[in-house]
Amino acid sequence: GAPVRGQILAADNDLNLFLISVGSDEKVQVNDELTVYRGNEFVAVVVVDKVMKDKSSVMVKEMAGKPFKKSDIQQGDQVASVF
């Protein structure tokens, strides 16, 4: 499908809970993986947890029991299905 592009609306790194600005209107689905980046810096890979019409909640993907992130996710970071 078309690449999904949005941004982080809210970030709680302690709870591993993030809100993004895209949802079912943009064909986002539960378990989709998205890349979070800031400028052209990779930040993290997130997995979609819940989908609403115009937003979704996501959490950082785990790889081998560790969070797949380079730095903490911040409000305003970009998120996309293709980096």
PDB file of C-alpha atoms in Angstrom, residues 15-79:
ATOM      1  CA  LEU A  15       5.420   3.151  30.032  1.00  0.00           C
ATOM      2  CA  ASN A  16       6.508   2.344  26.450  1.00  0.00           C
ATOM      3  CA  LEU A  17       3.325   4.023  25.204  1.00  0.00           C
ATOM      4  CA  PHE A  18       3.184   6.390  22.247  1.00  0.00           C
ATOM      5  CA  LEU A  19       0.405   8.003  20.241  1.00  0.00           C
ATOM      6  CA  ILE A  20       0.814   8.608  16.513  1.00  0.00           C
ATOM      7  CA  SER A  21      -1.147  10.868  14.162  1.00  0.00           C
ATOM      8  CA  VAL A  22      -2.246   8.175  11.689  1.00  0.00           C
ATOM      9  CA  GLY A  23      -4.915   5.501  12.025  1.00  0.00           C
ATOM     10  CA  SER A  24      -7.414   3.407  10.104  1.00  0.00           C
ATOM     11  CA  ASP A  25      -8.093   6.309   7.691  1.00  0.00           C
ATOM     12  CA  GLU A  26      -4.491   5.795   6.499  1.00  0.00           C
ATOM     13  CA  LYS A  27      -4.897   1.999   6.501  1.00  0.00           C
ATOM     14  CA  VAL A  28      -2.812   1.488   9.647  1.00  0.00           C
ATOM     15  CA  GLN A  29      -3.415  -1.942  11.187  1.00  0.00           C
ATOM     16  CA  VAL A  30      -2.593  -3.617  14.492  1.00  0.00           C
ATOM     17  CA  ASN A  31       0.905  -5.186  14.453  1.00  0.00           C
ATOM     18  CA  ASP A  32       2.131  -2.915  11.650  1.00  0.00           C
ATOM     19  CA  GLU A  33       5.760  -1.925  12.169  1.00  0.00           C
ATOM     20  CA  LEU A  34       6.740   1.705  11.705  1.00  0.00           C
ATOM     21  CA  THR A  35      10.058   3.521  11.908  1.00  0.00           C
ATOM     22  CA  VAL A  36      10.435   6.551  14.154  1.00  0.00           C
ATOM     23  CA  TYR A  37      13.015   9.125  13.118  1.00  0.00           C
ATOM     24  CA  ARG A  38      14.055  12.686  13.888  1.00  0.00           C
ATOM     25  CA  GLY A  39      15.378  14.556  10.872  1.00  0.00           C
ATOM     26  CA  ASN A  40      17.358  11.759   9.226  1.00  0.00           C
ATOM     27  CA  GLU A  41      18.341  10.088  12.509  1.00  0.00           C
ATOM     28  CA  PHE A  42      16.876   6.661  13.241  1.00  0.00           C
ATOM     29  CA  VAL A  43      15.155   6.655  16.656  1.00  0.00           C
ATOM     30  CA  ALA A  44      13.208   3.392  17.016  1.00  0.00           C
ATOM     31  CA  VAL A  45      10.992   0.746  15.478  1.00  0.00           C
ATOM     32  CA  VAL A  46       7.464   0.661  16.896  1.00  0.00           C
ATOM     33  CA  VAL A  47       4.606  -1.821  16.611  1.00  0.00           C
ATOM     34  CA  VAL A  48       0.988  -0.698  16.363  1.00  0.00           C
ATOM     35  CA  ASP A  49      -1.045  -1.723  19.392  1.00  0.00           C
ATOM     36  CA  LYS A  50      -4.481  -0.089  18.935  1.00  0.00           C
ATOM     37  CA  VAL A  51      -5.916   1.697  15.918  1.00  0.00           C
ATOM     38  CA  MET A  52      -8.457   4.528  15.905  1.00  0.00           C
ATOM     39  CA  LYS A  53      -9.765   6.519  12.965  1.00  0.00           C
ATOM     40  CA  ASP A  54      -7.125   9.233  12.928  1.00  0.00           C
ATOM     41  CA  LYS A  55      -4.556   8.011  15.439  1.00  0.00           C
ATOM     42  CA  SER A  56      -2.972   4.846  16.810  1.00  0.00           C
ATOM     43  CA  SER A  57      -1.106   3.766  19.895  1.00  0.00           C
ATOM     44  CA  VAL A  58       2.239   2.085  19.390  1.00  0.00           C
ATOM     45  CA  MET A  59       4.993   0.534  21.497  1.00  0.00           C
ATOM     46  CA  VAL A  60       8.688  -0.011  20.865  1.00  0.00           C
ATOM     47  CA  LYS A  61       9.400  -3.325  19.171  1.00  0.00           C
ATOM     48  CA  GLU A  62      11.474  -5.839  21.128  1.00  0.00           C
ATOM     49  CA  MET A  63      14.356  -7.654  19.475  1.00  0.00           C
ATOM     50  CA  ALA A  64      15.856 -10.519  21.460  1.00  0.00           C
ATOM     51  CA  GLY A  65      14.235  -9.154  24.616  1.00  0.00           C
ATOM     52  CA  LYS A  66      15.609  -5.639  24.172  1.00  0.00           C
ATOM     53  CA  PRO A  67      13.793  -2.535  22.952  1.00  0.00           C
ATOM     54  CA  PHE A  68      14.708  -1.779  19.332  1.00  0.00           C
ATOM     55  CA  LYS A  69      15.538   1.889  19.814  1.00  0.00           C
ATOM     56  CA  LYS A  70      18.563   4.107  19.586  1.00  0.00           C
ATOM     57  CA  SER A  71      17.193   6.891  21.769  1.00  0.00           C
ATOM     58  CA  ASP A  72      14.015   7.878  23.571  1.00  0.00           C
ATOM     59  CA  ILE A  73      11.061   8.784  21.365  1.00  0.00           C
ATOM     60  CA  GLN A  74       9.955  12.415  21.631  1.00  0.00           C
ATOM     61  CA  GLN A  75       6.732  14.219  20.815  1.00  0.00           C
ATOM     62  CA  GLY A  76       7.038  15.608  17.274  1.00  0.00           C
ATOM     63  CA  ASP A  77       9.253  12.777  15.979  1.00  0.00           C
ATOM     64  CA  GLN A  78       8.308  11.526  12.517  1.00  0.00           C
ATOM     65  CA  VAL A  79       6.933   8.045  11.950  1.00  0.00           C
TER      66      VAL A  79
END
